[in-house]
Short mmCIF file of C-alpha atoms and ligand atoms in Angstrom, two decimals:
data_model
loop_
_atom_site.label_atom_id
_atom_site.label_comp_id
_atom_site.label_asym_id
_atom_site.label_seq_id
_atom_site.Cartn_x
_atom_site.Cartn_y
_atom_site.Cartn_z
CA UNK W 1 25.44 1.89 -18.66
CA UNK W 2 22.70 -0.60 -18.98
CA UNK W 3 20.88 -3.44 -16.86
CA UNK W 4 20.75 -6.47 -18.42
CA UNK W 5 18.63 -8.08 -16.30
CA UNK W 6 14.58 -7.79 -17.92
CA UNK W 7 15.99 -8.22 -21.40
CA UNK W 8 14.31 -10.56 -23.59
CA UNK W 9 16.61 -13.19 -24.96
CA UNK W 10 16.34 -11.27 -28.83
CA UNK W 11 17.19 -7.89 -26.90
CA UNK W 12 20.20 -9.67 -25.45
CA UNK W 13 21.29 -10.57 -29.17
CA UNK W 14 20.71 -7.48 -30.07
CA UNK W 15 22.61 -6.17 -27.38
CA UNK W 16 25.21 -8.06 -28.62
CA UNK W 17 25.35 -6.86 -32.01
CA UNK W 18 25.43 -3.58 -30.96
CA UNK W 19 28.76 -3.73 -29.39
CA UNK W 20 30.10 -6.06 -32.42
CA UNK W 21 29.82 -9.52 -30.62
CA UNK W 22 27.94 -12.82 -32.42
CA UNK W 23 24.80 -14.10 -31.58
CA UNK W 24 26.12 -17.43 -29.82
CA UNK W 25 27.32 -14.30 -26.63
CA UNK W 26 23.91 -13.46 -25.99
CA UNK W 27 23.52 -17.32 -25.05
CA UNK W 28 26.23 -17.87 -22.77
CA UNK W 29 25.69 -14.21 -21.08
CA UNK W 30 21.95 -15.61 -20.52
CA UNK W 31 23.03 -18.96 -19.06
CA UNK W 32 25.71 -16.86 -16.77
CA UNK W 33 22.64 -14.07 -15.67
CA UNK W 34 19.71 -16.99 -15.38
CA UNK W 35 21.41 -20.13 -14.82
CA UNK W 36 24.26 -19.38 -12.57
CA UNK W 37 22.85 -16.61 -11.04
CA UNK W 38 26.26 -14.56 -11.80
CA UNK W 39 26.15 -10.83 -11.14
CA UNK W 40 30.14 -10.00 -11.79
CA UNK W 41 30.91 -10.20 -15.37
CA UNK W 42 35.08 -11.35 -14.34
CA UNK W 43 33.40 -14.73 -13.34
CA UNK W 44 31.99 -15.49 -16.80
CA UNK W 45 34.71 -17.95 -17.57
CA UNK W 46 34.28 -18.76 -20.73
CA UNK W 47 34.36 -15.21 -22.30
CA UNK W 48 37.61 -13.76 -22.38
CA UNK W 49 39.01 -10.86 -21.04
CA UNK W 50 38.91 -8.48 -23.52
CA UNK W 51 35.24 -8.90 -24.09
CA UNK W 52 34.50 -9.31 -20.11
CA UNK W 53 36.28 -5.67 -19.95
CA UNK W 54 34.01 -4.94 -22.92
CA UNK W 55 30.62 -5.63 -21.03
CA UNK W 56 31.92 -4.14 -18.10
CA UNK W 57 31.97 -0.85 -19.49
CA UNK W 58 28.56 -1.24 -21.21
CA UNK W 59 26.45 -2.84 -18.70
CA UNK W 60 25.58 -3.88 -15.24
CA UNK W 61 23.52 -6.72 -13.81
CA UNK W 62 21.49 -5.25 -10.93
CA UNK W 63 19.83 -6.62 -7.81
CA UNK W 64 17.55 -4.38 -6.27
CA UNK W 65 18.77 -2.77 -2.94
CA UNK W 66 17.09 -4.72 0.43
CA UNK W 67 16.25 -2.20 2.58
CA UNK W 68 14.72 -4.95 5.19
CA UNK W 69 14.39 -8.53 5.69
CA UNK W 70 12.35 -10.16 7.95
CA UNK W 71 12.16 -14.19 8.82
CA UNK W 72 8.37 -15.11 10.46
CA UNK W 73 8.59 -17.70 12.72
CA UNK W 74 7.17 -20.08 10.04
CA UNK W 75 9.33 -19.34 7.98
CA UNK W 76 8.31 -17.13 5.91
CA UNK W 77 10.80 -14.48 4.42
CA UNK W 78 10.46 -11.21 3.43
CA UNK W 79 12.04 -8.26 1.79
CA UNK W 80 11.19 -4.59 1.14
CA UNK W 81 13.43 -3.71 -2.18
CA UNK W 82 14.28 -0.54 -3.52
CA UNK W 83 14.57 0.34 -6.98
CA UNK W 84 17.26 2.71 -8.35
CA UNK W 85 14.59 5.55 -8.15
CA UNK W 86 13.58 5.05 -4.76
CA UNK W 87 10.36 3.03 -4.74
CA UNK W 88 9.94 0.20 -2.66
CA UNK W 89 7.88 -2.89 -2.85
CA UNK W 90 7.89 -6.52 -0.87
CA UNK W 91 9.08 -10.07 -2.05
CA UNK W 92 7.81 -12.78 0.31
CA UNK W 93 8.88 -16.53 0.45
CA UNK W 94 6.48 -18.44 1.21
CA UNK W 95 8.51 -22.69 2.26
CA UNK W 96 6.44 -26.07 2.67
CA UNK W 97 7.68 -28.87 3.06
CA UNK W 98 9.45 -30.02 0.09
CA UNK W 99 9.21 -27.17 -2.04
CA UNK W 100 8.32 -23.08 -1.74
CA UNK W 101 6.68 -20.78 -3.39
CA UNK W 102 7.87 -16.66 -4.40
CA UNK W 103 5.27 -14.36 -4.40
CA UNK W 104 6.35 -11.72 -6.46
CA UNK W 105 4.97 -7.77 -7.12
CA UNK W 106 4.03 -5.99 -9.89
CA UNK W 107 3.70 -2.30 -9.40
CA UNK W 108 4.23 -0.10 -6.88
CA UNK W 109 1.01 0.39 -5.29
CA UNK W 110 -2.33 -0.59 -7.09
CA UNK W 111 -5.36 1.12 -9.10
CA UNK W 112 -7.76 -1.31 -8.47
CA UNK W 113 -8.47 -0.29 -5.17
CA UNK W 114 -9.79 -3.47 -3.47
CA UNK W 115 -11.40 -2.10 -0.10
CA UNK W 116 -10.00 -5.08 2.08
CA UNK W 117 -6.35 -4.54 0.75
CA UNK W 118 -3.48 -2.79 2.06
CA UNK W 119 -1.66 -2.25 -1.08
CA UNK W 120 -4.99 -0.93 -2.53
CA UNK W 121 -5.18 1.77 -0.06
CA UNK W 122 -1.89 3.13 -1.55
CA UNK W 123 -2.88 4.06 -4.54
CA UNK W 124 -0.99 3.41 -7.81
CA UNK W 125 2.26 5.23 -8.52
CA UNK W 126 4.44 3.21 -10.88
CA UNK W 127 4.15 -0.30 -12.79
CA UNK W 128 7.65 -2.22 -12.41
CA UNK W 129 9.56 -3.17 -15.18
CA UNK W 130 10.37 -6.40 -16.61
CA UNK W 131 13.83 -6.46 -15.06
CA UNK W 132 11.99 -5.19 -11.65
CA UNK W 133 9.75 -8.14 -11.53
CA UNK W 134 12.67 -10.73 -12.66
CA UNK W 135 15.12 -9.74 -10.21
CA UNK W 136 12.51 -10.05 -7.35
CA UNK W 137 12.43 -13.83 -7.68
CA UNK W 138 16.87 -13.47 -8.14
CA UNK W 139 16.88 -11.94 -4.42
CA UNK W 140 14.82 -15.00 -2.78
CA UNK W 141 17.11 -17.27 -4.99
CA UNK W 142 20.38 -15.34 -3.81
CA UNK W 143 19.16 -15.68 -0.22
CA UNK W 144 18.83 -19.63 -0.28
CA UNK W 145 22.08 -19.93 -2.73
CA UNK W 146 20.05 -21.88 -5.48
CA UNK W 147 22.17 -21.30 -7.82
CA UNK W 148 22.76 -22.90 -10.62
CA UNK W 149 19.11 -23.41 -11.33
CA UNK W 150 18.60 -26.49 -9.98
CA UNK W 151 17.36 -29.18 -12.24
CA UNK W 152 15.36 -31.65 -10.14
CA UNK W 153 11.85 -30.62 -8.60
CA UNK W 154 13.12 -30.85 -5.04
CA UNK W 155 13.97 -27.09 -4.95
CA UNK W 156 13.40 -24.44 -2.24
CA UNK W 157 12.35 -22.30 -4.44
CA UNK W 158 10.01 -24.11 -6.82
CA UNK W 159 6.74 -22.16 -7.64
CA UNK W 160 6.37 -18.39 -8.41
CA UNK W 161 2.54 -16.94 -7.31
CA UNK W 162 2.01 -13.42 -8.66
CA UNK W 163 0.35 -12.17 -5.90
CA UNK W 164 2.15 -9.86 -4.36
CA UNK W 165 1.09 -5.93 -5.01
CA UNK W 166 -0.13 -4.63 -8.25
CA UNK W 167 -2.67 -5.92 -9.97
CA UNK W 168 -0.81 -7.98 -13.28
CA UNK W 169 -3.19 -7.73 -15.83
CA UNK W 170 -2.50 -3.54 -15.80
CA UNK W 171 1.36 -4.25 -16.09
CA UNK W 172 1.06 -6.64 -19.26
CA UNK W 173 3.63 -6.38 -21.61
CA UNK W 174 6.30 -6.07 -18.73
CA UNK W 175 4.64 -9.13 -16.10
CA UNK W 176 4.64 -11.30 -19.56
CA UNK W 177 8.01 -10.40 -20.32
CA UNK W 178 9.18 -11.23 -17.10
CA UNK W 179 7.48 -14.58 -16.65
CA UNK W 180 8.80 -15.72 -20.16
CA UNK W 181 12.32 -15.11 -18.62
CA UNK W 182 11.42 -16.87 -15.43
CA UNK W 183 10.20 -20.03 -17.27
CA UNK W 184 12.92 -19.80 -19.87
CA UNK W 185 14.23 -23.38 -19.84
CA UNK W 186 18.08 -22.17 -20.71
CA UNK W 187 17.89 -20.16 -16.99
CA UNK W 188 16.32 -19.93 -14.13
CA UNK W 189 13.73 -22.62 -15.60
CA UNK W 190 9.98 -22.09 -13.10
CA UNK W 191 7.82 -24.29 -15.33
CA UNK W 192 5.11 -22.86 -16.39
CA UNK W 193 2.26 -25.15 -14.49
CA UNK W 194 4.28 -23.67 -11.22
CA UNK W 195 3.20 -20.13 -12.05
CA UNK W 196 0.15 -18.84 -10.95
CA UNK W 197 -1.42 -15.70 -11.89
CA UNK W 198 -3.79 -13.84 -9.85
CA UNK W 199 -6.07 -10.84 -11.12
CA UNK W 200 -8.63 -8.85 -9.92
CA UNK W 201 -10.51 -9.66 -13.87
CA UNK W 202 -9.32 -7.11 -15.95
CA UNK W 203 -11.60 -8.96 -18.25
CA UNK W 204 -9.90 -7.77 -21.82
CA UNK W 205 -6.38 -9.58 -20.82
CA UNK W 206 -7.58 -12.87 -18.78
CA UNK W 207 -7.84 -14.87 -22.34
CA UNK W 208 -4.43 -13.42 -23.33
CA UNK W 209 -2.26 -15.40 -20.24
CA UNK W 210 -4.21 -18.44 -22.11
CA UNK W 211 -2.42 -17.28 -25.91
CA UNK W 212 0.27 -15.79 -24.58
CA UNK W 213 1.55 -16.82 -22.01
CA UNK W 214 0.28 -20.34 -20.55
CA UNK W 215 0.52 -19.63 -16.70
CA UNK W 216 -1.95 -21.17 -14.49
CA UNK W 217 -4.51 -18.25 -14.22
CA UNK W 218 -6.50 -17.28 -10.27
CA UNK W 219 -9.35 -15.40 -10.28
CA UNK W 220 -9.84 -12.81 -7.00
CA UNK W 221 -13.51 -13.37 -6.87
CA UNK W 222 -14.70 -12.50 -3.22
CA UNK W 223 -18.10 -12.51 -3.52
CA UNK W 224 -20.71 -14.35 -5.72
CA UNK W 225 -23.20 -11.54 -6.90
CA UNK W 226 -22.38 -7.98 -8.53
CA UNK W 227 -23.90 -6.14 -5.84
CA UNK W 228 -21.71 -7.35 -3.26
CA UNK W 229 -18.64 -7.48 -5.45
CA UNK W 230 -18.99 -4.21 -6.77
CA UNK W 231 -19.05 -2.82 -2.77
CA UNK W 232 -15.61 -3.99 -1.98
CA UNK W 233 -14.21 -4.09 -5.16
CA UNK W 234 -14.86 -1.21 -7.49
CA UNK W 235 -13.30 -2.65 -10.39
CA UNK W 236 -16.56 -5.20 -10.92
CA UNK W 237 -18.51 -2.04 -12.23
CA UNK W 238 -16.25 -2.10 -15.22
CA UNK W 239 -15.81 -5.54 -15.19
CA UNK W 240 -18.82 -7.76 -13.53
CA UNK W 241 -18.86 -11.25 -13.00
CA UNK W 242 -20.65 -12.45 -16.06
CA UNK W 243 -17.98 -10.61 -18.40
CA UNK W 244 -14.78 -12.11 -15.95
CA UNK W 245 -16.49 -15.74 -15.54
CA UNK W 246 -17.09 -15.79 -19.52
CA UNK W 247 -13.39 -14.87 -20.50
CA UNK W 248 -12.46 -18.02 -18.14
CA UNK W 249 -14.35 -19.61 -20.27
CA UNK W 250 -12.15 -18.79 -23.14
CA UNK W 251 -8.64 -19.31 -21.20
CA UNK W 252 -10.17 -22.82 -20.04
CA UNK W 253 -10.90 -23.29 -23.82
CA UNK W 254 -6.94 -22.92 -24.82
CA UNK W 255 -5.76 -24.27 -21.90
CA UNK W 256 -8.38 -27.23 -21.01
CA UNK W 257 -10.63 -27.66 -19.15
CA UNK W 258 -8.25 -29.94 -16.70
CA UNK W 259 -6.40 -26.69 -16.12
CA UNK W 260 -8.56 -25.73 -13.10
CA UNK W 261 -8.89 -21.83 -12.64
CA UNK W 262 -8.55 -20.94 -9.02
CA UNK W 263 -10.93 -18.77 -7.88
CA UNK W 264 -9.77 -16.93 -4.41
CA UNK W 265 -12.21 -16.09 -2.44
CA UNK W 266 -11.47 -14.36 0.83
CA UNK W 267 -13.88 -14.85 4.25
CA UNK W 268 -15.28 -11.37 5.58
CA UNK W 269 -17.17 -11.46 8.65
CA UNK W 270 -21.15 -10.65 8.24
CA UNK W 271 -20.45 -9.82 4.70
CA UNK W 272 -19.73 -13.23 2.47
CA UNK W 273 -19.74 -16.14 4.40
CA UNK W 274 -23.16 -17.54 4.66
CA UNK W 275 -24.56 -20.87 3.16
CA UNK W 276 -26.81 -19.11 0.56
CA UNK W 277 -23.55 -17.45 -0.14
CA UNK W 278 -21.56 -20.79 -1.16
CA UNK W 279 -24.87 -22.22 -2.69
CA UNK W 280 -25.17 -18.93 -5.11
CA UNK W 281 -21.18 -19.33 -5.73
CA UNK W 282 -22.14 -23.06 -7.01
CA UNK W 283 -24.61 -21.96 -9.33
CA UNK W 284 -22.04 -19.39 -10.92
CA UNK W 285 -19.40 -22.03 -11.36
CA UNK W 286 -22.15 -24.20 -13.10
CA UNK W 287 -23.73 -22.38 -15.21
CA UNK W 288 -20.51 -21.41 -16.68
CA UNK W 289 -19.03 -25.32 -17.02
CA UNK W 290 -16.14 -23.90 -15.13
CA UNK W 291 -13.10 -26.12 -13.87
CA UNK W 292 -12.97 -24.56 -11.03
CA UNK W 293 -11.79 -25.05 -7.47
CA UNK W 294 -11.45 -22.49 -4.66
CA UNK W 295 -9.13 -21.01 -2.26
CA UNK W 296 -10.85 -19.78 1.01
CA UNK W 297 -8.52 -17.09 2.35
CA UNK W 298 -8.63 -16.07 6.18
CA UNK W 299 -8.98 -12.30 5.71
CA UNK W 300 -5.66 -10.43 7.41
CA UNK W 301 -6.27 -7.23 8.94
CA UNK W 302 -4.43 -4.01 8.58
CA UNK W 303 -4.56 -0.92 10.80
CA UNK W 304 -6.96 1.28 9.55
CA UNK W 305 -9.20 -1.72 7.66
CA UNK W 306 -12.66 -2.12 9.22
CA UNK W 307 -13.36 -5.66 7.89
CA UNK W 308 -13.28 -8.64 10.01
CA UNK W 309 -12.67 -12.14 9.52
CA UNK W 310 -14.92 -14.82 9.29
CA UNK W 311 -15.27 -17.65 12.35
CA UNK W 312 -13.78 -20.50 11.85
CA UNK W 313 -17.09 -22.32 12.40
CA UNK W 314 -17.98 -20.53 9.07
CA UNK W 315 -15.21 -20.98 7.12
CA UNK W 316 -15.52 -24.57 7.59
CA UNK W 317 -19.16 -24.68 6.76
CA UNK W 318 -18.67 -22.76 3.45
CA UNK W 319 -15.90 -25.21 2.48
CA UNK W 320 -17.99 -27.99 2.84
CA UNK W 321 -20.61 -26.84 0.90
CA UNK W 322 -18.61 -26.21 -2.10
CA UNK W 323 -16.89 -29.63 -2.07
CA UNK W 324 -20.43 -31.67 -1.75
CA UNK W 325 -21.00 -29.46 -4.67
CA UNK W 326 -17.70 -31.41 -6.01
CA UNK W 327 -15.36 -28.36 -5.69
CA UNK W 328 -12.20 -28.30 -4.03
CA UNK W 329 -12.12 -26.11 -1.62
CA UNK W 330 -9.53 -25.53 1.26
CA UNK W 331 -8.77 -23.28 3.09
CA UNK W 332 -5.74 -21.32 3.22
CA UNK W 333 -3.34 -21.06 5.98
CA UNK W 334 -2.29 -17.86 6.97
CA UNK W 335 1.65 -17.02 6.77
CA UNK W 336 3.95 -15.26 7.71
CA UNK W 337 1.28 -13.23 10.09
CA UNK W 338 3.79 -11.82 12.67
CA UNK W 339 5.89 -10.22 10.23
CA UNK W 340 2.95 -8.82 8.07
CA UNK W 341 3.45 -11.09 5.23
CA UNK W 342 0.68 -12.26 4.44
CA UNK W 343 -1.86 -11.79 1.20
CA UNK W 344 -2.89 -8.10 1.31
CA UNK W 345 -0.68 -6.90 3.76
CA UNK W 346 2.10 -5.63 1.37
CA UNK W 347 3.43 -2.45 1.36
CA UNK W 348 5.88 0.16 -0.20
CA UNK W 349 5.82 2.59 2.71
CA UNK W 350 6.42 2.62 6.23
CA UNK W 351 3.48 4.63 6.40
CA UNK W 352 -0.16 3.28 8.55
CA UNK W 353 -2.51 3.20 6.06
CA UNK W 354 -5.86 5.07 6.35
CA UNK W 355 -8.82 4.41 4.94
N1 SAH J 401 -4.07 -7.82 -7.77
C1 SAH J 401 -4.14 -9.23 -7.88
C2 SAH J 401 -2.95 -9.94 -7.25
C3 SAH J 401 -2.47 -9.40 -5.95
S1 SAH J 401 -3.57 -9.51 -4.59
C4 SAH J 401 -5.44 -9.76 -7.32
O1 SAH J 401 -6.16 -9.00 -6.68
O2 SAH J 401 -5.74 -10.92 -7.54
C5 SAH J 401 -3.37 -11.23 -4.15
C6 SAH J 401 -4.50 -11.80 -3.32
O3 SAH J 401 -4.52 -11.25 -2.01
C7 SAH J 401 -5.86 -11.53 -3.90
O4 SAH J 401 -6.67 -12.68 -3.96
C8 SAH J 401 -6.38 -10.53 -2.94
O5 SAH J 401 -7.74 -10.46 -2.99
C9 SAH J 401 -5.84 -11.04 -1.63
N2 SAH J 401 -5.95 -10.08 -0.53
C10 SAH J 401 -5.97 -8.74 -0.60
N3 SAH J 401 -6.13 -8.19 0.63
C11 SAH J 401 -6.21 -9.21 1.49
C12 SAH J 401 -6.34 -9.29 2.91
N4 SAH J 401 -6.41 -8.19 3.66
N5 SAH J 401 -6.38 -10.51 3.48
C13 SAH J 401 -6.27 -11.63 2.73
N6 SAH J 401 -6.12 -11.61 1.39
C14 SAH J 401 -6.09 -10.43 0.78
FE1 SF4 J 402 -4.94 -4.41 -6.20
FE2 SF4 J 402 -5.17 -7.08 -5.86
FE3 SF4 J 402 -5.05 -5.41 -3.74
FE4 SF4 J 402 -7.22 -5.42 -5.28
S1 SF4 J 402 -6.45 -7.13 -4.03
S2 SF4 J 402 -6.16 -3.59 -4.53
S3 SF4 J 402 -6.33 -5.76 -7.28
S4 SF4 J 402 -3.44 -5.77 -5.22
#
């Protein structure tokens, strides 16, 4: 028995072939899977029985298991899943007012090792498959019964934001895979321009979600020299600013230069947040031509984290500094806070972390 859900739409031909069926199957099973959200293959209604017994035997189309689900008082949703081996990640929903955005995982854990993040302190123990990463964004859709895709913009569920744990650029092949079926116009249909990627700068794959892919692309900068970066995020030894700043150069150069890169850029007490800090994070975006704008982030603590966040007196006078430098730069609201929801609070275990 197979899961069908992760398959690219040639795998699903192939599929296909493989138990004697026509190409032209492959399509309508896709439309039943992506656009109608379908799970039981008896309700496919315009494949008859014989071959609807046929896929039964052959395959399965899987949602993750929800373990929990937890509604903030915002209204932010979110769920811990578990995979058929076990491990567990969270999906959070994240509504405004007309619209909403999924923030979506990527492996279980991460390698990078950020100081100031939760999932970091977990270290890394599996990437999650194409179907894994798919059928995240199917549970939030299940739970607000958008299905069929919907086909105006006024949807509840109308931006994805990989942001969730896992750092996407060391899960490729399978976070490409999955966004091509997420954007795939024939199903579930997230335009492209309403996906965001976010990376730590694994410098070697930033110009490839340019080529390959065509998401919009946000940089986890935190900190505007090496020496600083480097302290609370080990990864900028391997890959320092210069190196991640020039490749999104090259993404900006395939995707133009009106396709601002975001560059997220959370607020740690006594660490990050000075003036000369926003003035030397100007220069940087200059003297690369950057279209850039920012995204301050509130830092959210986790037991066994030592870092602080900023005042609010300082946030506000770092914003302002980068927009009279003529960068946009708000600040972002919190969510989801009292259910532990927000950015860099994600977990796979019930576990506190320590540092
Ligand atoms: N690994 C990728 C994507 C997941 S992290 C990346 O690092 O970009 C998503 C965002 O959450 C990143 O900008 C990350 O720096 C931020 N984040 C991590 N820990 C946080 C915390 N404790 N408070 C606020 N944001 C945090
Ligand atoms: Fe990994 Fe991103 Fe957390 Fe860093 S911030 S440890 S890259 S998930």
């Amino acid at each position: 028995m197979k899961d069908l859900i992760g398959l690219s739409k040639e795998e699903l031909s192939e599929e296909m072939a493989s138990i004697g069926e026509k190409p032209f199957r492959a399509k309508q099973l896709w439309q039943w899977i992506y656009f109608h959200g379908v799970t039981d293959f008896a309700k496919m209604s315009n494949l008859s029985k014989p071959l609807r017994d046929k896929l039964q035997q052959n395959y399965f189309i899987s949602r993750p298991k929800i373990v929990t689900e937890q509604l903030s008082s915002d209204g932010t949703h979110k769920w811990l899943l578990e995979f058929a081996d076990g491990e567990r990640i969270e999906t959070v929903y994240i509504p405004e007012e007309d619209r909403g955005a999924v923030c979506i995982s990527t492996q279980v854990g991460c390698a990078v090792g950020c100081k100031f993040c939760h999932t970091g302190s977990q270290k890394i123990t599996r990437n999650l498959t194409a179907g894994e990463i798919v059928a995240q964004f199917m549970v939030a859709r299940d739970a607000y019964g958008e299905w069929p895709s919907p086909t105006n913009e006024t949807r509840y569920l109308s931006n994805i934001v990989v942001m969730g744990m896992g750092e996407p650029l060391h899960n490729k092949d399978n976070v490409f895979k999955a966004l091509k079926i997420l954007s795939d116009g024939d199903g579930i249909a997230i335009s492209k321009r309403r996906i965001t990627l976010s990376t730590s700068g694994i410098v070697p794959h930033i110009e490839d979600v340019a080529k390959e892919l065509g998401v919009k692309l946000a940089i986890s900068l935190h900190a505007p020299t090496n020496e600083k970066r480097s302290n609370i995020m080990p990864i900028n030894t391997r890959y320092p600013i210069e190196d991640v700043l020039s490749a999104c150069q090259k993404y900006q150069a395939i995707m133009g230069m009106s396709r601002m890169i975001t560059f997220e850029y959370l607020m740690l007490k006594d660490f990050n947040d000075t003036p000369e800090d926003a003035k030397l994070l100007i220069a940087l975006m200059k003297k690369y031509n950057l279209g850039a704008k920012f995204n301050l982030i509130p830092f959210n603590p986790w037991p066994g984290c030592n870092f602080e966040p900023s005042s609010n007196n300082k946030v506000h006078a770092f914003s302002k500094i980068l927009e009279q430098a003529g960068y946009e730069a708000p600040i972002r609201v919190a969510r989801g806070q009292d259910i532990l929801a927000a950015c860099g609070q994600l977990k796979s275990k019930n576990t506190t972390a320590t540092k």
